[in-house]
Coordinates of C-alpha atoms and ligand atoms in Angstrom, one line a residue:
M1 CA 19.1 77.7 138.1
D2 CA 20.8 79.1 141.3
H3 CA 23.6 81.4 142.2
F4 CA 26.0 78.6 143.8
L5 CA 28.8 77.9 141.7
Y6 CA 32.4 77.1 141.9
R7 CA 34.9 79.9 141.2
G8 CA 38.6 79.5 141.6
G9 CA 38.1 76.2 143.0
V10 CA 35.9 77.2 145.5
L11 CA 31.9 77.2 146.1
H12 CA 30.5 80.7 146.2
A13 CA 27.2 81.9 147.1
E14 CA 26.7 84.6 144.6
D15 CA 30.2 86.6 144.9
V16 CA 30.9 85.2 148.4
A17 CA 33.3 82.3 148.9
L18 CA 31.4 80.1 151.5
P19 CA 34.7 79.6 153.3
E20 CA 34.6 83.4 154.2
I21 CA 31.3 82.8 155.9
A22 CA 32.4 79.7 157.4
A23 CA 35.1 81.7 159.0
A24 CA 32.7 84.4 160.2
V25 CA 29.8 82.7 161.6
G26 CA 31.1 79.0 162.1
T27 CA 29.5 75.9 161.0
P28 CA 27.0 74.4 160.3
F29 CA 25.0 77.2 158.9
Y30 CA 22.2 77.9 156.1
V31 CA 23.1 80.2 153.4
Y32 CA 20.5 81.9 150.9
S33 CA 20.9 83.8 147.7
A34 CA 19.0 87.1 147.4
A35 CA 19.5 86.8 143.4
T36 CA 18.1 83.2 143.6
L37 CA 14.9 84.1 145.5
T38 CA 14.2 87.0 143.4
R39 CA 14.6 85.0 140.2
H40 CA 12.4 82.2 141.2
F41 CA 9.8 84.7 142.2
R42 CA 9.8 86.6 139.2
L43 CA 9.5 83.2 137.2
F44 CA 6.1 82.6 138.8
D45 CA 5.1 86.0 138.4
E46 CA 5.8 86.3 134.7
A47 CA 4.4 83.1 134.3
L48 CA 1.1 84.2 135.1
E49 CA 1.5 87.5 133.4
G50 CA -1.7 88.4 131.5
L51 CA -3.9 87.0 134.1
D52 CA -4.9 88.9 137.2
H53 CA -2.8 87.3 140.0
L54 CA -1.0 87.2 143.2
V55 CA 1.9 84.8 144.0
C56 CA 1.8 84.2 147.6
F57 CA 5.2 82.5 149.1
A58 CA 4.1 79.5 151.4
M59 CA 6.1 81.0 154.3
K60 CA 6.2 77.3 155.8
S61 CA 9.1 76.6 153.5
N62 CA 11.1 79.5 154.7
S63 CA 10.1 82.2 157.2
N64 CA 13.0 84.1 158.1
L65 CA 12.1 87.8 158.1
A66 CA 14.7 88.7 155.8
V67 CA 13.5 86.4 153.1
I68 CA 9.9 87.5 153.7
K69 CA 11.0 91.0 153.5
L70 CA 12.8 90.4 150.4
L71 CA 9.8 88.6 148.3
G72 CA 7.4 91.2 149.8
D73 CA 9.2 94.2 148.4
L74 CA 9.1 92.3 145.0
G75 CA 5.4 92.4 145.3
A76 CA 4.8 88.6 146.7
G77 CA 1.8 88.0 148.8
M78 CA 2.2 85.4 151.6
D79 CA 0.5 82.3 152.6
V80 CA 0.5 81.5 156.0
V81 CA -0.5 78.7 158.1
S82 CA -0.3 79.8 162.0
G83 CA -0.5 83.0 164.0
G84 CA 3.2 82.7 164.2
E85 CA 3.6 82.9 160.6
Y86 CA 1.0 86.1 160.3
A87 CA 2.9 87.7 162.9
R88 CA 6.2 87.3 160.9
A89 CA 4.7 88.3 157.7
R90 CA 3.3 91.5 159.4
A91 CA 6.4 92.2 161.0
A92 CA 8.1 92.0 157.6
G93 CA 6.0 94.5 156.3
I94 CA 3.4 92.6 154.4
P95 CA 0.2 94.2 154.2
G96 CA -2.9 92.1 155.4
S97 CA -4.5 92.4 152.0
R98 CA -1.6 90.1 150.7
I99 CA -2.2 87.3 153.5
V100 CA -3.8 84.4 152.7
F101 CA -4.4 82.4 156.0
S102 CA -4.6 78.6 155.2
G103 CA -4.1 75.7 157.4
V104 CA -6.5 72.7 158.6
G105 CA -6.7 73.9 162.3
K106 CA -7.2 77.6 162.7
T107 CA -7.9 78.5 166.3
A108 CA -10.2 81.3 167.2
D109 CA -7.6 83.3 168.5
E110 CA -5.6 83.1 165.0
M111 CA -9.1 84.1 163.3
R112 CA -8.9 87.2 165.8
Q113 CA -5.3 87.9 165.2
A114 CA -5.9 88.0 161.2
L115 CA -9.0 89.8 161.4
T116 CA -7.6 92.8 163.4
G117 CA -4.3 92.8 161.7
G118 CA -5.9 92.5 158.0
V119 CA -6.2 89.3 155.9
R120 CA -6.9 88.8 152.2
Q121 CA -8.6 85.8 152.8
F122 CA -9.2 82.7 154.9
N123 CA -9.0 79.3 153.4
V124 CA -11.5 77.4 155.3
E125 CA -11.1 73.3 155.4
S126 CA -14.1 72.2 157.1
E127 CA -17.9 73.1 158.2
P128 CA -16.9 73.5 161.8
E129 CA -14.0 75.9 160.8
L130 CA -16.5 77.9 158.7
Y131 CA -19.1 78.1 161.8
R132 CA -16.1 79.0 164.2
L133 CA -14.8 81.9 162.0
D134 CA -18.5 83.1 161.4
A135 CA -18.9 83.5 165.2
V136 CA -15.5 85.2 165.6
A137 CA -16.3 87.6 162.8
R138 CA -19.7 88.2 164.2
E139 CA -18.4 89.0 167.6
M140 CA -15.8 91.4 166.2
G141 CA -18.6 92.9 164.0
R142 CA -16.7 91.8 160.9
R143 CA -17.2 89.7 158.0
A144 CA -14.5 87.4 157.2
P145 CA -13.7 86.8 153.5
I146 CA -13.3 83.1 152.8
A147 CA -12.4 80.6 149.9
L148 CA -13.1 76.9 150.7
R149 CA -10.4 74.5 150.3
V150 CA -12.0 71.7 148.2
N151 CA -10.3 68.1 148.0
P152 CA -10.6 67.3 144.1
D153 CA -9.6 63.3 145.1
V154 CA -6.6 63.5 142.9
D155 CA -3.2 61.7 143.6
A156 CA -0.3 64.0 143.3
R157 CA 1.9 61.1 143.0
T158 CA 4.3 62.3 145.4
H159 CA 5.7 61.2 148.8
E160 CA 3.1 59.6 150.9
K161 CA 3.5 62.4 153.6
I162 CA 3.0 65.4 151.5
S163 CA 0.1 64.3 149.5
T164 CA -2.7 66.4 150.5
G165 CA -5.4 65.9 147.8
R166 CA -6.7 62.5 147.9
K167 CA -10.1 61.7 149.7
E168 CA -8.1 59.9 152.5
D169 CA -6.1 62.9 153.3
K170 CA -7.1 65.4 156.2
F171 CA -7.5 68.1 153.8
G172 CA -10.4 70.3 152.3
I173 CA -14.0 69.8 151.8
P174 CA -15.0 66.7 149.4
L175 CA -15.6 68.2 146.0
A176 CA -19.0 66.3 146.1
R177 CA -20.2 68.6 149.2
A178 CA -18.8 71.9 148.2
R179 CA -21.9 73.3 146.7
A180 CA -23.9 72.2 149.7
V181 CA -21.2 74.0 152.2
Y182 CA -21.1 77.1 149.9
A183 CA -24.8 77.2 150.2
V184 CA -24.2 77.2 154.0
A185 CA -21.5 79.9 154.1
A186 CA -23.6 82.4 151.9
E187 CA -26.1 82.4 154.8
L188 CA -23.7 83.0 157.6
S189 CA -23.8 87.0 158.2
G190 CA -20.0 86.7 159.5
I191 CA -18.7 85.2 156.1
E192 CA -18.2 86.7 152.8
V193 CA -17.6 84.0 150.1
V194 CA -14.8 85.3 147.8
G195 CA -13.1 82.1 146.0
V196 CA -12.3 78.5 145.9
D197 CA -9.0 77.0 147.0
V198 CA -7.0 73.8 146.6
H199 CA -3.8 72.4 147.3
I200 CA -3.0 68.7 146.3
G201 CA 0.6 68.3 147.3
S202 CA 4.4 69.2 147.3
Q203 CA 7.1 68.3 145.6
L204 CA 5.2 67.5 142.4
T205 CA 7.1 66.5 139.2
D206 CA 4.5 66.3 136.7
L207 CA 1.9 68.8 135.5
Q208 CA -1.0 66.2 135.1
P209 CA -2.4 66.1 138.4
F210 CA -2.5 69.9 138.9
A211 CA -4.1 69.9 135.4
A212 CA -6.8 67.4 136.8
A213 CA -7.4 69.1 140.1
Y214 CA -7.8 72.8 138.4
A215 CA -10.1 71.5 135.7
K216 CA -12.3 70.2 138.7
V217 CA -12.0 73.8 140.3
A218 CA -12.8 75.6 137.1
D219 CA -16.1 73.5 136.6
L220 CA -16.9 74.0 140.3
V221 CA -16.5 77.8 139.7
V222 CA -19.0 77.8 136.8
A223 CA -21.4 75.9 138.9
L224 CA -21.0 78.0 142.0
R225 CA -21.8 81.2 140.0
D226 CA -24.7 79.3 138.7
D227 CA -25.8 78.9 142.2
G228 CA -25.7 82.7 142.5
H229 CA -22.2 83.0 144.4
D230 CA -19.8 85.8 143.6
I231 CA -16.5 83.7 142.9
R232 CA -14.0 86.4 142.2
R233 CA -10.8 84.3 143.0
V234 CA -9.2 80.9 142.7
D235 CA -6.5 79.9 144.9
L236 CA -4.5 76.9 143.3
G237 CA -2.1 76.2 146.0
G238 CA 1.4 75.3 145.7
G239 CA 3.5 72.1 145.1
L240 CA 5.7 72.7 142.0
G241 CA 8.9 70.3 142.4
I242 CA 12.3 71.2 142.3
P243 CA 15.2 69.1 140.8
Y244 CA 16.8 67.5 144.2
E245 CA 18.8 65.2 142.3
R246 CA 20.9 66.9 139.5
S247 CA 21.5 63.7 137.7
N248 CA 17.9 63.2 137.2
A249 CA 15.3 64.7 134.7
A250 CA 14.1 68.3 135.6
P251 CA 10.6 68.7 136.5
P252 CA 8.5 71.1 134.6
L253 CA 9.3 75.0 134.9
P254 CA 7.2 77.6 136.1
T255 CA 6.5 79.0 132.7
D256 CA 5.0 75.4 131.7
Y257 CA 2.9 75.6 135.1
G258 CA 1.8 78.9 134.0
A259 CA 1.0 78.0 130.5
M260 CA -1.3 75.2 131.9
V261 CA -3.0 77.6 134.4
R262 CA -3.6 80.0 132.0
E263 CA -5.2 77.4 129.7
I264 CA -7.8 76.5 132.4
F265 CA -8.6 79.7 133.8
A266 CA -7.8 82.4 131.3
D267 CA -11.7 82.6 130.2
L268 CA -13.2 82.5 133.6
D269 CA -12.6 86.0 134.7
V270 CA -11.2 85.0 138.1
E271 CA -8.2 86.3 140.1
V272 CA -5.6 83.5 140.3
E273 CA -3.5 83.1 143.4
I274 CA -0.7 80.5 143.7
E275 CA 1.0 79.6 146.7
P276 CA 4.6 78.3 145.7
G277 CA 7.0 77.6 148.8
R278 CA 9.8 75.1 147.8
L279 CA 10.5 76.5 144.1
I280 CA 10.9 79.8 145.2
S281 CA 13.1 79.1 148.5
G282 CA 14.6 75.4 147.9
N283 CA 17.3 75.9 145.4
A284 CA 18.1 79.2 146.8
G285 CA 19.7 77.9 149.9
L286 CA 22.5 75.6 151.1
L287 CA 23.4 74.1 154.5
V288 CA 27.0 74.1 154.9
S289 CA 28.8 71.8 157.3
Q290 CA 32.2 70.7 158.4
V291 CA 33.7 67.1 158.3
I292 CA 34.5 66.3 161.8
Y293 CA 35.7 62.7 161.4
V294 CA 36.1 60.2 159.0
K295 CA 35.6 57.1 160.5
S296 CA 36.2 53.7 158.6
G297 CA 33.7 51.0 159.6
E298 CA 33.9 47.5 158.9
D299 CA 32.8 47.7 155.5
R300 CA 32.0 51.3 154.8
D301 CA 33.7 54.8 155.6
F302 CA 31.2 57.1 157.8
L303 CA 31.5 60.8 157.1
I304 CA 30.6 62.5 160.4
L305 CA 29.6 66.2 160.0
D306 CA 28.7 68.8 162.4
A307 CA 25.3 69.1 160.8
A308 CA 22.8 66.5 162.1
M309 CA 19.2 65.7 161.6
N310 CA 17.8 68.3 163.9
D311 CA 19.3 70.9 161.4
L312 CA 18.1 69.4 158.1
I313 CA 15.2 66.5 158.9
R314 CA 14.3 65.8 155.3
P315 CA 16.6 62.9 154.6
A316 CA 15.6 61.4 158.0
M317 CA 11.6 62.1 157.7
Y318 CA 11.3 61.4 154.1
G319 CA 14.2 59.6 153.1
A320 CA 14.9 62.6 151.0
W321 CA 18.0 63.0 148.6
H322 CA 20.0 66.2 148.9
D323 CA 23.0 66.6 146.7
I324 CA 26.0 67.0 148.7
V325 CA 29.3 68.7 147.3
P326 CA 32.5 69.5 148.6
V327 CA 33.2 73.2 149.0
A328 CA 36.7 72.8 147.5
E329 CA 36.0 72.0 144.2
P330 CA 37.3 68.4 143.1
A331 CA 39.9 68.2 140.4
A332 CA 38.1 67.0 137.1
G333 CA 38.1 63.4 137.1
S334 CA 39.1 62.8 140.6
D335 CA 38.0 59.4 141.7
R336 CA 34.8 59.0 143.9
R337 CA 34.3 56.7 146.8
P338 CA 31.3 55.7 148.7
Y339 CA 30.5 57.5 152.1
D340 CA 27.7 57.0 154.4
V341 CA 27.1 60.9 155.6
V342 CA 25.9 61.2 159.2
G343 CA 25.7 63.6 162.0
P344 CA 26.6 63.4 165.4
V345 CA 23.0 62.9 166.9
C346 CA 22.3 59.7 169.0
E347 CA 20.5 57.7 166.7
S348 CA 20.8 55.8 163.5
G349 CA 18.1 57.9 161.6
D350 CA 20.6 60.7 161.9
T351 CA 21.9 59.6 158.5
F352 CA 22.0 62.0 155.4
A353 CA 22.9 59.6 152.8
K354 CA 24.2 56.2 152.5
S355 CA 26.9 54.8 150.2
R356 CA 27.1 58.4 148.7
P357 CA 29.8 58.7 146.0
L358 CA 31.9 61.5 147.0
P359 CA 35.4 62.9 146.4
P360 CA 37.9 62.0 149.3
L361 CA 37.4 64.1 151.9
D362 CA 39.0 64.9 155.3
E363 CA 38.7 66.4 158.6
G364 CA 38.0 70.2 158.4
D365 CA 36.6 69.9 155.1
L366 CA 33.4 72.0 154.4
V367 CA 30.6 70.2 152.6
A368 CA 27.2 72.1 151.1
F369 CA 24.0 70.1 151.0
R370 CA 22.1 71.7 148.0
S371 CA 18.3 72.2 147.7
A372 CA 18.1 73.2 151.6
G373 CA 16.4 76.6 151.5
A374 CA 12.9 75.1 151.6
Y375 CA 12.0 73.3 154.7
G376 CA 15.4 73.1 156.1
A377 CA 15.9 76.0 158.9
V378 CA 12.0 76.1 159.5
M379 CA 12.0 72.1 160.4
A380 CA 14.8 72.7 162.7
S381 CA 14.8 71.6 166.4
E382 CA 17.2 71.8 169.2
Y383 CA 17.2 67.9 169.6
N384 CA 20.4 66.7 171.6
S385 CA 20.5 70.6 173.0
R386 CA 22.0 71.6 169.6
P387 CA 21.5 75.2 169.0
L388 CA 19.5 76.2 166.0
I389 CA 22.1 77.2 163.3
P390 CA 22.5 80.8 161.8
E391 CA 20.9 81.5 158.6
V392 CA 23.0 83.9 156.1
L393 CA 21.8 85.7 153.3
V394 CA 24.1 86.8 150.4
R395 CA 23.6 89.7 147.7
D396 CA 25.9 90.2 145.4
D397 CA 29.8 90.3 147.5
H398 CA 28.3 91.0 150.7
F399 CA 26.7 88.8 153.3
A400 CA 24.4 89.4 156.4
V401 CA 23.5 87.0 159.4
I402 CA 19.9 87.1 159.3
R403 CA 19.5 84.6 162.3
P404 CA 22.5 84.2 164.6
R405 CA 23.3 81.1 166.5
P406 CA 22.2 81.5 170.0
T407 CA 24.6 81.0 172.8
F408 CA 24.2 78.4 175.4
D409 CA 23.3 80.8 177.9
E410 CA 20.4 82.0 175.6
M411 CA 19.2 78.4 175.2
L412 CA 19.3 77.9 178.8
S413 CA 17.5 80.9 179.9
R414 CA 14.5 79.8 178.0
D415 CA 14.1 77.2 180.8
T416 CA 12.8 78.2 184.5
I417 CA 13.4 75.8 187.5
P418 CA 10.2 76.1 190.0
D419 CA 11.1 77.6 193.1
W420 CA 9.5 74.6 194.8
L421 CA 12.1 72.4 193.6
Ligands
LLP501 N1 0.0 75.6 150.1 C1 -0.2 74.7 151.2 C2 -1.9 75.1 151.7 C3 0.5 74.1 151.5 O1 0.1 73.2 152.6 C4 1.7 73.7 151.1 C5 2.7 73.0 151.6 C6 2.4 74.8 150.3 C7 1.2 75.9 149.6 C8 3.6 74.9 149.4 O2 4.0 73.8 148.6 P1 5.5 73.7 148.0 O3 5.0 74.6 147.1 O4 6.4 74.2 149.0 O5 5.4 72.4 147.5 N2 8.1 69.4 154.7 C9 7.8 68.6 153.6 C10 7.1 69.5 152.5 C11 5.5 70.0 153.1 C12 4.7 70.8 152.3 C13 3.2 71.0 153.3 N3 2.5 72.2 152.3 C14 9.2 68.5 152.9 O6 10.2 69.1 153.4 O7 9.2 68.1 151.6

């Protein structure tokens, strides 16, 4: 459920009509609903009630400072994967004790940054990383808390590019090697073993692969404790999917996911961390764009928008579907016609949808892409020297620009021409 509904024939974000935002900030723009972000965070938090737990929002899905602050104020921890995300989390007021540092290629600088500013745990993905972290921590006179990310060799049955838990994927340490690597970790004076970590992929629409992976993690916790390790935490990663296509069957809900987690871990006396991104931010955001032209091709009509692949790359990159809806509510029973919905960027890949049935649209009309709050703004680029588009946060009947559109001068001022040129 989200808070983007038609009222009086106009699509609203909570109590704000989208054309009002468009008039204030121009198009295209991203808009997020505070109520939806709050609701989705609480769904997870409540789903794990009764277990000692921390919901760490995966900042890679949406890292705007205002979004992070909103979730942090609700008690969320953060899952970060770079020095930049770590800096954002701290700037939004998240204490180090609630920041988990994930990622397959952490640098010594990133390790130092997190050890200095405070960190809940590093999720270590390889033996070389373990040795690097040990060296950095010892040099600082510290012990780094770690969980090892294990690769359970489970097929998440999701898109090839976002599947991470099979043995051919670059992530984690093979389960079969885990006990040996934990034994090594226990001998390193810069390392403090605190837990086990797993993440098998993103946009999962079925609980079965999660349950298979988590059962292996639970067995490993028991084995590691037998080996003498003090395993206090399990980090179960993120990955629960969202309904991108409203006409399809809905994926399991956080409550179903929570029940499954509870069943596997309730008796294990461990603190449970989860790292959802998409399910919290995805359906909390829209991308709003304007029709520049309707172009009639030989055998199809093109809807040429002012948003492009540089603003929302998911369709071009993963062939992802986003529902596209007109901001002015179409009359009930109005006819639909197929459009190829495209952006102005100079390559054919800049296509959001092919033959998408939509009510008749005209130049100047506004359309909204649903489910654009996750992996939207964060994956944007300035390709074709198109400025990054603004982000807007709505709460009830008010809105604020939480990232303005840069001017061309601001964009250009980041380049320098050498004086020898
Ligand atoms: N934890 C780790 C270690 C991850 O790698 C990810 C996502 C998450 C948590 C959060 O997963 P989520 O709950 O959001 O599914 N750009 C792609 C998605 C990439 C996901 C990468 N890792 C997309 O637009 O679909």
